[in-house]
C-alpha positions as a Markdown table, in Angstrom:
| # | Residue | x | y | z |
|---|---|---|---|---|
| 1 | Met | -118.9 | -58.1 | 64.7 |
| 2 | Lys | -117.7 | -59.7 | 68.0 |
| 3 | Ile | -115.5 | -62.7 | 68.3 |
| 4 | Leu | -116.6 | -63.5 | 71.9 |
| 5 | Asn | -119.9 | -63.4 | 73.7 |
| 6 | Ile | -118.8 | -63.0 | 77.3 |
| 7 | Val | -121.1 | -61.7 | 80.0 |
| 8 | Gly | -119.1 | -59.9 | 82.6 |
| 9 | Thr | -119.7 | -59.7 | 86.3 |
| 10 | Val | -118.5 | -56.2 | 86.9 |
| 11 | Leu | -121.4 | -53.9 | 88.0 |
| 12 | Leu | -121.9 | -50.6 | 86.3 |
| 13 | Val | -122.0 | -47.4 | 88.2 |
| 14 | Ser | -125.5 | -47.1 | 89.7 |
| 15 | Phe | -127.6 | -44.0 | 89.6 |
| 16 | Ala | -130.7 | -43.1 | 91.5 |
| 17 | Tyr | -133.1 | -43.3 | 88.6 |
| 18 | Ser | -134.6 | -46.6 | 87.3 |
| 19 | Thr | -136.8 | -45.4 | 84.4 |
| 20 | Pro | -135.4 | -45.4 | 80.9 |
| 21 | Val | -133.5 | -42.5 | 79.5 |
| 22 | Thr | -136.0 | -40.1 | 77.9 |
| 23 | Arg | -136.4 | -40.7 | 74.2 |
| 24 | Thr | -138.4 | -38.0 | 72.4 |
| 25 | Lys | -137.0 | -38.7 | 69.0 |
| 26 | Arg | -138.4 | -41.4 | 66.7 |
| 27 | Phe | -136.1 | -43.5 | 64.7 |
| 28 | Gly | -136.2 | -41.5 | 61.5 |
| 29 | Lys | -138.4 | -42.8 | 58.7 |
| 30 | Gly | -138.6 | -46.2 | 60.3 |
| 31 | Gly | -140.8 | -45.1 | 63.2 |
| 32 | Asp | -140.2 | -46.9 | 66.5 |
| 33 | Val | -138.7 | -50.2 | 65.2 |
| 34 | Ile | -135.3 | -50.3 | 63.6 |
| 35 | Arg | -134.9 | -53.0 | 60.9 |
| 36 | Gly | -131.5 | -52.7 | 59.3 |
| 37 | Val | -128.2 | -54.1 | 58.3 |
| 38 | Asn | -124.5 | -53.3 | 58.8 |
| 39 | Leu | -122.1 | -52.2 | 56.1 |
| 40 | Gly | -119.3 | -54.3 | 57.7 |
| 41 | Gly | -116.0 | -54.6 | 55.9 |
| 42 | Met | -116.2 | -51.2 | 54.3 |
| 43 | Phe | -114.2 | -48.8 | 56.4 |
| 44 | Val | -112.8 | -51.3 | 58.9 |
| 45 | Leu | -111.4 | -54.4 | 57.2 |
| 46 | Glu | -112.2 | -57.9 | 58.4 |
| 47 | Pro | -110.4 | -60.8 | 56.6 |
| 48 | Trp | -113.5 | -63.1 | 56.8 |
| 49 | Ile | -115.8 | -60.6 | 55.1 |
| 50 | Thr | -113.5 | -59.8 | 52.2 |
| 51 | Pro | -110.9 | -62.5 | 52.1 |
| 52 | Ser | -109.8 | -61.5 | 48.6 |
| 53 | Leu | -108.0 | -58.5 | 50.1 |
| 54 | Phe | -105.9 | -60.7 | 52.4 |
| 55 | Glu | -105.5 | -63.8 | 50.2 |
| 56 | Gln | -101.9 | -62.8 | 49.1 |
| 57 | Trp | -100.7 | -63.4 | 52.6 |
| 58 | Asn | -102.4 | -66.7 | 53.2 |
| 59 | Gly | -99.8 | -69.3 | 54.2 |
| 60 | Ser | -97.0 | -66.7 | 54.3 |
| 61 | Asn | -94.9 | -65.9 | 57.4 |
| 62 | Arg | -96.1 | -62.3 | 57.3 |
| 63 | Lys | -98.9 | -61.9 | 59.8 |
| 64 | Val | -101.4 | -59.6 | 58.0 |
| 65 | Val | -104.5 | -60.0 | 60.1 |
| 66 | Asp | -106.3 | -56.7 | 60.3 |
| 67 | Glu | -106.3 | -53.2 | 58.8 |
| 68 | Trp | -103.3 | -52.1 | 60.9 |
| 69 | Thr | -101.1 | -54.9 | 59.6 |
| 70 | Phe | -102.6 | -54.6 | 56.1 |
| 71 | Cys | -101.4 | -51.0 | 55.8 |
| 72 | Ser | -98.2 | -51.6 | 57.7 |
| 73 | Glu | -97.2 | -54.3 | 55.3 |
| 74 | Leu | -98.2 | -52.4 | 52.1 |
| 75 | Gly | -97.0 | -48.9 | 53.1 |
| 76 | Lys | -99.3 | -45.9 | 53.1 |
| 77 | Asn | -99.2 | -45.2 | 49.3 |
| 78 | Glu | -100.1 | -48.8 | 48.2 |
| 79 | Cys | -102.5 | -49.2 | 51.1 |
| 80 | Thr | -104.3 | -45.9 | 50.0 |
| 81 | Arg | -104.5 | -47.1 | 46.5 |
| 82 | Arg | -105.9 | -50.5 | 47.4 |
| 83 | Leu | -108.4 | -49.1 | 49.9 |
| 84 | Gln | -109.6 | -46.4 | 47.6 |
| 85 | Gln | -110.4 | -49.2 | 45.1 |
| 86 | His | -112.1 | -51.1 | 47.8 |
| 87 | Trp | -114.1 | -48.1 | 49.0 |
| 88 | Ser | -115.3 | -47.3 | 45.5 |
| 89 | Ser | -116.7 | -50.8 | 45.0 |
| 90 | Trp | -117.6 | -52.6 | 48.2 |
| 91 | Val | -120.8 | -50.6 | 48.8 |
| 92 | Thr | -122.6 | -49.5 | 45.7 |
| 93 | Glu | -125.8 | -47.5 | 45.1 |
| 94 | Ser | -127.3 | -50.7 | 43.8 |
| 95 | Asp | -126.7 | -52.3 | 47.2 |
| 96 | Ile | -128.4 | -49.5 | 49.0 |
| 97 | Lys | -131.3 | -49.6 | 46.5 |
| 98 | Thr | -131.6 | -53.3 | 47.1 |
| 99 | Leu | -131.7 | -52.9 | 50.8 |
| 100 | Ala | -134.5 | -50.4 | 50.5 |
| 101 | Ser | -136.4 | -52.7 | 48.3 |
| 102 | Leu | -136.1 | -55.5 | 50.9 |
| 103 | Gly | -138.2 | -53.4 | 53.3 |
| 104 | Leu | -135.4 | -52.2 | 55.6 |
| 105 | Asn | -135.3 | -48.7 | 57.2 |
| 106 | His | -131.8 | -48.3 | 58.6 |
| 107 | Val | -128.2 | -48.9 | 57.7 |
| 108 | Arg | -125.4 | -49.0 | 60.4 |
| 109 | Ile | -122.0 | -47.9 | 59.1 |
| 110 | Pro | -118.9 | -49.0 | 61.1 |
| 111 | Ile | -115.9 | -46.8 | 60.8 |
| 112 | Gly | -112.5 | -46.4 | 62.6 |
| 113 | His | -111.1 | -43.6 | 64.6 |
| 114 | Trp | -108.3 | -43.1 | 62.1 |
| 115 | Ala | -110.8 | -41.6 | 59.6 |
| 116 | Phe | -111.4 | -38.7 | 62.0 |
| 117 | Ala | -108.4 | -38.6 | 64.4 |
| 118 | Pro | -105.3 | -39.7 | 62.5 |
| 119 | Asp | -101.9 | -40.1 | 63.9 |
| 120 | Pro | -99.0 | -40.0 | 61.4 |
| 121 | Ala | -97.2 | -42.6 | 63.5 |
| 122 | Glu | -99.9 | -45.2 | 62.8 |
| 123 | Pro | -100.0 | -47.1 | 59.6 |
| 124 | Tyr | -103.7 | -46.4 | 58.9 |
| 125 | Val | -104.5 | -44.2 | 55.9 |
| 126 | Gln | -107.3 | -41.6 | 55.4 |
| 127 | Gly | -109.6 | -40.7 | 52.6 |
| 128 | Gln | -112.8 | -42.4 | 53.9 |
| 129 | Leu | -115.0 | -39.3 | 54.3 |
| 130 | Pro | -115.9 | -38.7 | 50.7 |
| 131 | Tyr | -117.0 | -42.3 | 50.4 |
| 132 | Leu | -118.9 | -42.2 | 53.7 |
| 133 | Glu | -120.8 | -39.1 | 52.6 |
| 134 | Arg | -121.6 | -40.6 | 49.2 |
| 135 | Ile | -123.1 | -43.7 | 51.0 |
| 136 | Ile | -125.1 | -41.4 | 53.3 |
| 137 | Arg | -126.5 | -39.5 | 50.3 |
| 138 | Trp | -127.5 | -42.8 | 48.7 |
| 139 | Ile | -129.1 | -43.9 | 51.9 |
| 140 | Gly | -131.2 | -40.7 | 52.0 |
| 141 | Lys | -132.0 | -40.9 | 48.3 |
| 142 | His | -133.5 | -44.4 | 48.8 |
| 143 | Gly | -135.6 | -43.5 | 51.8 |
| 144 | Leu | -133.4 | -45.0 | 54.6 |
| 145 | Asn | -131.7 | -43.7 | 57.7 |
| 146 | Ala | -128.2 | -44.2 | 58.8 |
| 147 | Val | -126.4 | -44.9 | 62.1 |
| 148 | Ile | -122.6 | -44.2 | 62.1 |
| 149 | Asp | -120.7 | -46.4 | 64.4 |
| 150 | Leu | -117.3 | -45.8 | 65.9 |
| 151 | His | -116.1 | -49.3 | 65.5 |
| 152 | Gly | -112.4 | -49.0 | 66.5 |
| 153 | Val | -110.6 | -46.6 | 68.9 |
| 154 | Pro | -106.8 | -46.0 | 69.5 |
| 155 | Gly | -105.2 | -48.9 | 71.3 |
| 156 | Ser | -108.3 | -51.1 | 70.6 |
| 157 | Gln | -111.2 | -51.4 | 73.0 |
| 158 | Asn | -111.4 | -55.2 | 72.6 |
| 159 | Gly | -108.4 | -56.7 | 70.9 |
| 160 | Phe | -110.5 | -57.9 | 68.0 |
| 161 | Asp | -109.5 | -57.5 | 64.3 |
| 162 | Asn | -112.7 | -55.6 | 63.8 |
| 163 | Ser | -111.4 | -52.8 | 66.0 |
| 164 | Gly | -108.7 | -52.2 | 63.4 |
| 165 | Arg | -105.9 | -53.9 | 65.4 |
| 166 | Phe | -105.9 | -57.4 | 66.7 |
| 167 | Gly | -104.1 | -58.2 | 69.9 |
| 168 | Gly | -104.0 | -56.3 | 73.3 |
| 169 | Ile | -106.7 | -54.2 | 74.8 |
| 170 | Glu | -104.8 | -50.9 | 75.2 |
| 171 | Trp | -107.4 | -48.2 | 74.8 |
| 172 | Gln | -107.5 | -47.1 | 78.4 |
| 173 | Thr | -103.7 | -47.2 | 78.9 |
| 174 | Ser | -103.3 | -43.5 | 77.9 |
| 175 | Gln | -105.3 | -40.3 | 78.1 |
| 176 | Gln | -104.3 | -39.6 | 74.6 |
| 177 | Asn | -106.2 | -42.6 | 73.4 |
| 178 | Ile | -109.3 | -41.4 | 75.2 |
| 179 | Asp | -108.9 | -37.8 | 73.8 |
| 180 | Arg | -108.5 | -39.1 | 70.3 |
| 181 | Ser | -111.6 | -41.2 | 70.7 |
| 182 | Ile | -113.6 | -38.1 | 71.7 |
| 183 | Gln | -112.1 | -36.3 | 68.7 |
| 184 | Ala | -113.4 | -39.2 | 66.5 |
| 185 | Val | -116.8 | -38.9 | 68.1 |
| 186 | Glu | -116.9 | -35.2 | 67.4 |
| 187 | Gly | -115.9 | -35.9 | 63.7 |
| 188 | Ile | -118.7 | -38.3 | 63.3 |
| 189 | Ala | -121.1 | -35.9 | 65.0 |
| 190 | Arg | -120.2 | -33.3 | 62.5 |
| 191 | Val | -121.2 | -35.7 | 59.7 |
| 192 | Ala | -124.4 | -36.4 | 61.4 |
| 193 | Ala | -125.1 | -32.7 | 61.8 |
| 194 | Ala | -124.5 | -32.2 | 58.1 |
| 195 | Tyr | -127.1 | -34.8 | 57.2 |
| 196 | Pro | -129.7 | -34.4 | 60.0 |
| 197 | Thr | -132.6 | -36.0 | 58.0 |
| 198 | Ile | -130.6 | -39.1 | 57.1 |
| 199 | Val | -128.2 | -39.8 | 60.0 |
| 200 | Asp | -130.4 | -40.1 | 63.0 |
| 201 | Ala | -128.0 | -41.8 | 65.4 |
| 202 | Val | -124.3 | -42.1 | 66.2 |
| 203 | Gln | -122.7 | -45.0 | 68.2 |
| 204 | Val | -119.9 | -43.6 | 70.2 |
| 205 | Leu | -118.1 | -46.9 | 70.8 |
| 206 | Asn | -118.5 | -50.5 | 69.6 |
| 207 | Glu | -118.0 | -53.5 | 71.8 |
| 208 | Pro | -115.8 | -52.3 | 74.7 |
| 209 | Ala | -114.5 | -55.5 | 76.4 |
| 210 | Asn | -115.5 | -55.4 | 80.0 |
| 211 | Trp | -112.9 | -58.2 | 80.8 |
| 212 | Gly | -110.0 | -56.0 | 79.7 |
| 213 | Leu | -111.2 | -52.5 | 80.6 |
| 214 | Ser | -112.4 | -50.5 | 83.6 |
| 215 | Val | -116.2 | -50.4 | 83.2 |
| 216 | Asp | -116.3 | -47.3 | 85.3 |
| 217 | Gln | -114.0 | -45.6 | 82.9 |
| 218 | Val | -116.1 | -46.8 | 80.0 |
| 219 | Ile | -119.1 | -45.1 | 81.6 |
| 220 | Glu | -117.1 | -41.9 | 82.1 |
| 221 | Phe | -116.2 | -42.0 | 78.4 |
| 222 | Tyr | -119.9 | -42.3 | 77.6 |
| 223 | Lys | -120.6 | -39.3 | 79.7 |
| 224 | Arg | -117.9 | -37.2 | 78.1 |
| 225 | Ala | -118.9 | -38.4 | 74.7 |
| 226 | Tyr | -122.5 | -37.4 | 75.4 |
| 227 | Thr | -121.4 | -33.8 | 76.3 |
| 228 | Ser | -119.2 | -33.4 | 73.2 |
| 229 | Phe | -121.7 | -35.1 | 70.9 |
| 230 | Arg | -124.6 | -33.0 | 72.0 |
| 231 | Lys | -122.8 | -29.7 | 71.4 |
| 232 | Ile | -122.4 | -30.7 | 67.7 |
| 233 | Ala | -125.5 | -32.9 | 67.0 |
| 234 | Pro | -128.1 | -31.9 | 69.6 |
| 235 | Asn | -131.0 | -33.7 | 67.8 |
| 236 | Ala | -129.4 | -37.0 | 67.0 |
| 237 | Ile | -129.7 | -40.2 | 69.0 |
| 238 | Met | -126.6 | -41.4 | 70.8 |
| 239 | Val | -125.9 | -45.1 | 71.0 |
| 240 | Val | -123.8 | -46.9 | 73.7 |
| 241 | His | -122.8 | -50.5 | 73.7 |
| 242 | Asp | -123.5 | -52.8 | 76.6 |
| 243 | Ala | -119.8 | -53.8 | 77.0 |
| 244 | Phe | -121.0 | -57.5 | 77.0 |
| 245 | Leu | -122.6 | -57.1 | 80.3 |
| 246 | Ser | -125.9 | -58.7 | 81.4 |
| 247 | Pro | -129.2 | -56.7 | 81.7 |
| 248 | Thr | -129.0 | -56.8 | 85.5 |
| 249 | Asp | -125.7 | -54.9 | 85.3 |
| 250 | Trp | -127.5 | -52.1 | 83.5 |
| 251 | His | -130.4 | -51.9 | 86.0 |
| 252 | Lys | -130.7 | -48.4 | 87.5 |
| 253 | Phe | -128.2 | -47.1 | 85.0 |
| 254 | Asn | -129.2 | -43.6 | 84.0 |
| 255 | Val | -127.7 | -40.1 | 83.9 |
| 256 | Pro | -129.9 | -37.2 | 84.9 |
| 257 | Gly | -130.4 | -34.9 | 81.9 |
| 258 | Trp | -129.7 | -37.5 | 79.3 |
| 259 | Glu | -132.1 | -37.7 | 76.4 |
| 260 | Asn | -132.3 | -39.8 | 73.3 |
| 261 | Val | -129.7 | -42.4 | 74.3 |
| 262 | Ile | -130.2 | -46.1 | 73.3 |
| 263 | Leu | -128.3 | -49.2 | 74.2 |
| 264 | Asp | -126.7 | -51.6 | 71.7 |
| 265 | Thr | -126.4 | -55.3 | 72.4 |
| 266 | His | -125.0 | -58.0 | 70.1 |
| 267 | Asn | -126.2 | -61.6 | 69.9 |
| 268 | Tyr | -124.6 | -64.4 | 68.0 |
| 269 | His | -125.1 | -68.2 | 68.3 |
| 270 | Val | -121.6 | -69.3 | 67.3 |
| 271 | Phe | -118.8 | -68.0 | 69.5 |
| 272 | Val | -119.4 | -69.8 | 72.8 |
| 273 | Lys | -119.9 | -73.5 | 73.6 |
| 274 | Asp | -123.4 | -73.0 | 75.1 |
| 275 | Arg | -124.8 | -71.8 | 71.8 |
| 276 | Leu | -122.6 | -73.6 | 69.3 |
| 277 | Val | -123.6 | -77.1 | 70.6 |
| 278 | Leu | -127.3 | -76.4 | 70.3 |
| 279 | Ser | -129.5 | -78.4 | 67.9 |
| 280 | Arg | -131.6 | -76.5 | 65.4 |
| 281 | Asp | -134.7 | -76.7 | 67.6 |
| 282 | Gln | -132.7 | -75.5 | 70.6 |
| 283 | His | -131.4 | -72.5 | 68.6 |
| 284 | Leu | -135.0 | -71.6 | 67.9 |
| 285 | His | -136.0 | -71.9 | 71.5 |
| 286 | Ala | -132.9 | -70.0 | 72.7 |
| 287 | Thr | -134.4 | -66.9 | 70.9 |
| 288 | Cys | -137.0 | -66.9 | 73.6 |
| 289 | Asp | -134.3 | -66.2 | 76.2 |
| 290 | Asp | -132.8 | -63.6 | 73.8 |
| 291 | Ala | -136.2 | -61.8 | 73.8 |
| 292 | Arg | -136.4 | -61.8 | 77.6 |
| 293 | Asn | -132.9 | -60.3 | 77.8 |
| 294 | Val | -133.6 | -57.6 | 75.2 |
| 295 | Arg | -136.9 | -56.8 | 77.0 |
| 296 | Ser | -135.0 | -56.5 | 80.3 |
| 297 | Phe | -132.4 | -54.2 | 78.8 |
| 298 | Asn | -135.2 | -52.2 | 77.2 |
| 299 | Thr | -136.8 | -51.3 | 80.6 |
| 300 | Gln | -133.6 | -49.5 | 81.4 |
| 301 | Leu | -132.5 | -48.0 | 78.1 |
| 302 | Trp | -134.2 | -48.3 | 74.8 |
| 303 | Thr | -132.2 | -51.2 | 73.3 |
| 304 | Val | -131.4 | -52.2 | 69.8 |
| 305 | Thr | -129.6 | -55.5 | 68.8 |
| 306 | Gly | -126.9 | -54.0 | 66.6 |
| 307 | Glu | -125.5 | -57.3 | 65.4 |
| 308 | Trp | -126.9 | -60.8 | 64.7 |
| 309 | Ser | -126.7 | -63.4 | 61.9 |
| 310 | Leu | -128.1 | -66.7 | 60.8 |
| 311 | Ala | -124.9 | -68.5 | 61.5 |
| 312 | Thr | -125.1 | -71.6 | 63.7 |
| 313 | Thr | -121.5 | -72.7 | 63.0 |
| 314 | Asp | -118.2 | -70.7 | 63.0 |
| 315 | Cys | -117.2 | -72.2 | 59.7 |
| 316 | Ala | -116.9 | -69.1 | 57.6 |
| 317 | Lys | -113.4 | -68.8 | 56.3 |
| 318 | Trp | -111.2 | -66.8 | 58.8 |
| 319 | Leu | -114.3 | -65.8 | 60.9 |
| 320 | Asn | -112.2 | -66.5 | 64.0 |
| 321 | Gly | -109.2 | -64.7 | 62.6 |
| 322 | Met | -106.8 | -64.8 | 59.6 |
| 323 | Glu | -105.8 | -68.4 | 58.9 |
| 324 | Lys | -107.6 | -69.7 | 62.0 |
| 325 | Gly | -109.9 | -72.7 | 61.8 |
| 326 | Ala | -113.3 | -73.3 | 63.4 |
| 327 | Arg | -114.5 | -74.7 | 66.7 |
| 328 | Trp | -117.3 | -76.5 | 64.8 |
| 329 | Asp | -115.0 | -79.1 | 63.1 |
| 330 | Gly | -112.2 | -78.9 | 65.7 |
| 331 | Ser | -109.7 | -77.1 | 63.5 |
| 332 | Leu | -109.5 | -74.3 | 66.0 |
| 333 | Pro | -108.2 | -75.3 | 69.5 |
| 334 | Trp | -111.0 | -74.7 | 72.1 |
| 335 | Glu | -112.5 | -76.1 | 75.2 |
| 336 | Met | -114.0 | -79.3 | 73.6 |
| 337 | Asn | -110.6 | -80.3 | 72.2 |
| 338 | Gly | -112.3 | -81.4 | 69.0 |
| 339 | Pro | -115.4 | -81.0 | 66.9 |
| 340 | Val | -118.8 | -80.1 | 68.3 |
| 341 | Tyr | -119.8 | -83.7 | 67.6 |
| 342 | Gly | -118.1 | -86.7 | 65.9 |
| 343 | Gly | -117.8 | -86.2 | 62.2 |
| 344 | Ala | -118.8 | -82.5 | 62.3 |
| 345 | Thr | -117.6 | -80.8 | 59.1 |
| 346 | Cys | -117.5 | -77.3 | 57.7 |
| 347 | Ser | -118.1 | -78.5 | 54.2 |
| 348 | Gly | -121.2 | -76.7 | 52.7 |
| 349 | Gln | -122.1 | -74.9 | 56.0 |
| 350 | Asn | -121.8 | -71.4 | 54.5 |
| 351 | Ser | -123.1 | -72.0 | 51.0 |
| 352 | Ile | -126.8 | -71.6 | 50.1 |
| 353 | Asp | -126.3 | -73.9 | 47.1 |
| 354 | Ala | -125.4 | -76.7 | 49.5 |
| 355 | Trp | -128.4 | -76.3 | 51.8 |
| 356 | Asp | -131.2 | -78.9 | 51.5 |
| 357 | His | -134.9 | -78.1 | 52.0 |
| 358 | Asp | -134.8 | -78.7 | 55.7 |
| 359 | Thr | -131.8 | -76.5 | 56.2 |
| 360 | Arg | -133.4 | -73.7 | 54.2 |
| 361 | Glu | -136.6 | -74.0 | 56.2 |
| 362 | Phe | -134.7 | -73.9 | 59.4 |
| 363 | Phe | -132.8 | -70.7 | 58.4 |
| 364 | Arg | -136.1 | -69.0 | 57.5 |
| 365 | Gln | -137.5 | -69.9 | 60.9 |
| 366 | Phe | -134.3 | -68.8 | 62.7 |
| 367 | Ala | -134.5 | -65.5 | 60.9 |
| 368 | Glu | -138.1 | -64.9 | 62.0 |
| 369 | Ala | -137.5 | -66.1 | 65.5 |
| 370 | Gln | -134.6 | -63.6 | 66.0 |
| 371 | Met | -136.5 | -60.7 | 64.4 |
| 372 | Asp | -139.3 | -61.4 | 66.9 |
| 373 | Ala | -136.9 | -61.5 | 69.8 |
| 374 | Tyr | -135.0 | -58.3 | 69.0 |
| 375 | Glu | -138.2 | -56.4 | 68.3 |
| 376 | Ala | -139.1 | -57.1 | 71.9 |
| 377 | Gly | -136.7 | -54.2 | 72.2 |
| 378 | Ser | -136.2 | -51.4 | 69.7 |
| 379 | Gly | -135.2 | -53.4 | 66.7 |
| 380 | Trp | -132.1 | -54.8 | 65.0 |
| 381 | Phe | -129.2 | -54.6 | 62.5 |
| 382 | Phe | -128.2 | -57.8 | 60.8 |
| 383 | Trp | -124.5 | -58.5 | 60.3 |
| 384 | Asn | -123.7 | -58.2 | 57.4 |
| 385 | Phe | -125.3 | -56.7 | 54.3 |
| 386 | Lys | -123.2 | -59.0 | 52.2 |
| 387 | Thr | -120.0 | -61.0 | 52.3 |
| 388 | Glu | -117.7 | -62.5 | 49.6 |
| 389 | Gly | -118.4 | -66.1 | 50.7 |
| 390 | Ala | -120.3 | -66.7 | 53.9 |
| 391 | Asp | -123.9 | -66.9 | 52.9 |
| 392 | Asp | -125.3 | -67.3 | 56.4 |
| 393 | Trp | -124.0 | -63.8 | 57.1 |
| 394 | Asn | -125.2 | -62.2 | 53.8 |
| 395 | Tyr | -128.5 | -60.5 | 54.3 |
| 396 | Ile | -129.0 | -59.6 | 50.6 |
| 397 | Lys | -128.4 | -63.1 | 49.4 |
| 398 | Leu | -130.5 | -64.7 | 52.1 |
| 399 | Ala | -133.4 | -62.3 | 51.4 |
| 400 | Leu | -133.3 | -62.8 | 47.7 |
| 401 | Asn | -133.4 | -66.6 | 48.3 |
| 402 | Lys | -136.4 | -66.2 | 50.6 |
| 403 | Leu | -134.5 | -67.3 | 53.7 |
| 404 | Ile | -135.2 | -63.9 | 55.3 |
| 405 | Pro | -138.8 | -62.4 | 55.0 |
| 406 | Val | -139.3 | -59.6 | 52.5 |
| 407 | Pro | -140.3 | -57.2 | 53.9 |
| 408 | Pro | -139.2 | -58.2 | 57.4 |
| 409 | Thr | -142.7 | -58.1 | 58.7 |
| 410 | Asn | -143.8 | -60.8 | 56.2 |
| 411 | Arg | -143.3 | -63.7 | 58.7 |
| 412 | Ile | -144.7 | -67.1 | 58.0 |
| 413 | Tyr | -143.7 | -69.1 | 61.2 |
| 414 | Ser | -143.9 | -66.5 | 63.9 |
| 415 | Lys | -146.1 | -63.6 | 64.7 |
| 416 | Tyr | -145.9 | -61.5 | 67.8 |
| 417 | Ser | -148.9 | -59.7 | 69.3 |
| 418 | Leu | -148.5 | -56.0 | 69.7 |
| 419 | Gly | -151.8 | -55.4 | 71.5 |
| 420 | Ser | -152.2 | -51.8 | 72.5 |
| 421 | Asp | -148.7 | -51.3 | 73.9 |
| 422 | Arg | -145.7 | -51.3 | 71.5 |
| 423 | Trp | -143.3 | -52.0 | 74.4 |
| 424 | Asn | -145.3 | -55.0 | 75.7 |
| 425 | Ile | -144.8 | -57.4 | 72.9 |
| 426 | Lys | -146.0 | -61.0 | 73.4 |
| 427 | Leu | -144.2 | -63.6 | 71.4 |
| 428 | Asn | -146.4 | -66.2 | 69.7 |
| 429 | Ser | -144.7 | -68.8 | 67.6 |
| 430 | Thr | -144.0 | -72.5 | 67.4 |
| 431 | Trp | -141.0 | -72.1 | 69.8 |
| 432 | Cys | -142.1 | -69.1 | 72.0 |
| 433 | His | -145.4 | -68.6 | 73.8 |
| 434 | Glu | -145.9 | -65.7 | 76.2 |
């Protein structure tokens, strides 16, 4: 889950080819459209998803803000004990069964490099793999497919807490960091190869920050990862992230000989001013622009929207970081120097029980509008499958309360027209007409 939505101006390396990378493999049991969720907060801790794990440090002078500092503060033995308890309970077979019953076809599993390429000098602990494989078997048992996502790499590729370590962007400062990242990709590829009918894709890097990295070096990493990945899992799809760049920056991007590579882009409506200040009607209409962007990406590389949510405020507790406030009510310093509008409050923003009829109807419309938009590409993964307290980020709770269509194709307010061409979707809804 990204904390920023910055579109960079750095151009990617251009290649002579302008047609999409060949994709001969279908998306597992789901056919051509991915409809899935993320298992965030499982193997990479984020305080806002599971605040109970971090509550003991709330208000203290010990800055425990991510998995690195969580384990550093506890020590490896106690960190291992607590995380094993967490790993055994956060994702259950019942959760996977519920996701299948909601009509989804995929699950994206974020995991950190430290599970596959540990360094004894780092505070991280290991032991994730038996739990990862247990989840994969559940996914297969209930008729779903999995994408395993390398969510954090040594030195951090974005400085976000969801990379494992909040702070600087140090990934490209040493060759050792790059080599260990490839080692992690190879470890994930071996898991994929062991479950070829379940794990149909691997994401080799999540959310590299173009503003703190050399984009050329990111591309070189993707090329090296492709070579290493293909030697181990030749039949799986490889996923690369857009590095927060615009579709035009990906025009003409291709590598001769690449097959079954798709692009991942993330879309939130809460982390930048231009989206956060929108009215409900404007949020709905903004999804038309999202559809155009995804469609533009999809002409270069098959594109999946790997993260999105129903949040229209950043009010979820610690969403912006441990003990940090929100832009929405002005409790987090930001460019507006105050709340989004006079009297804006975070009270009740993240609780289904506090939402009135109009709010519930809006969220149902917003869910359908975003699904339409992202299916103008190759599909989507909602962030997140569940949370401890932020209902607008909790797919299971939203779906069970009929704020997300079940199955996802059971849309009331918006229906797109497929016509005869799956890749020429025309949106037709109250807010988008094409």
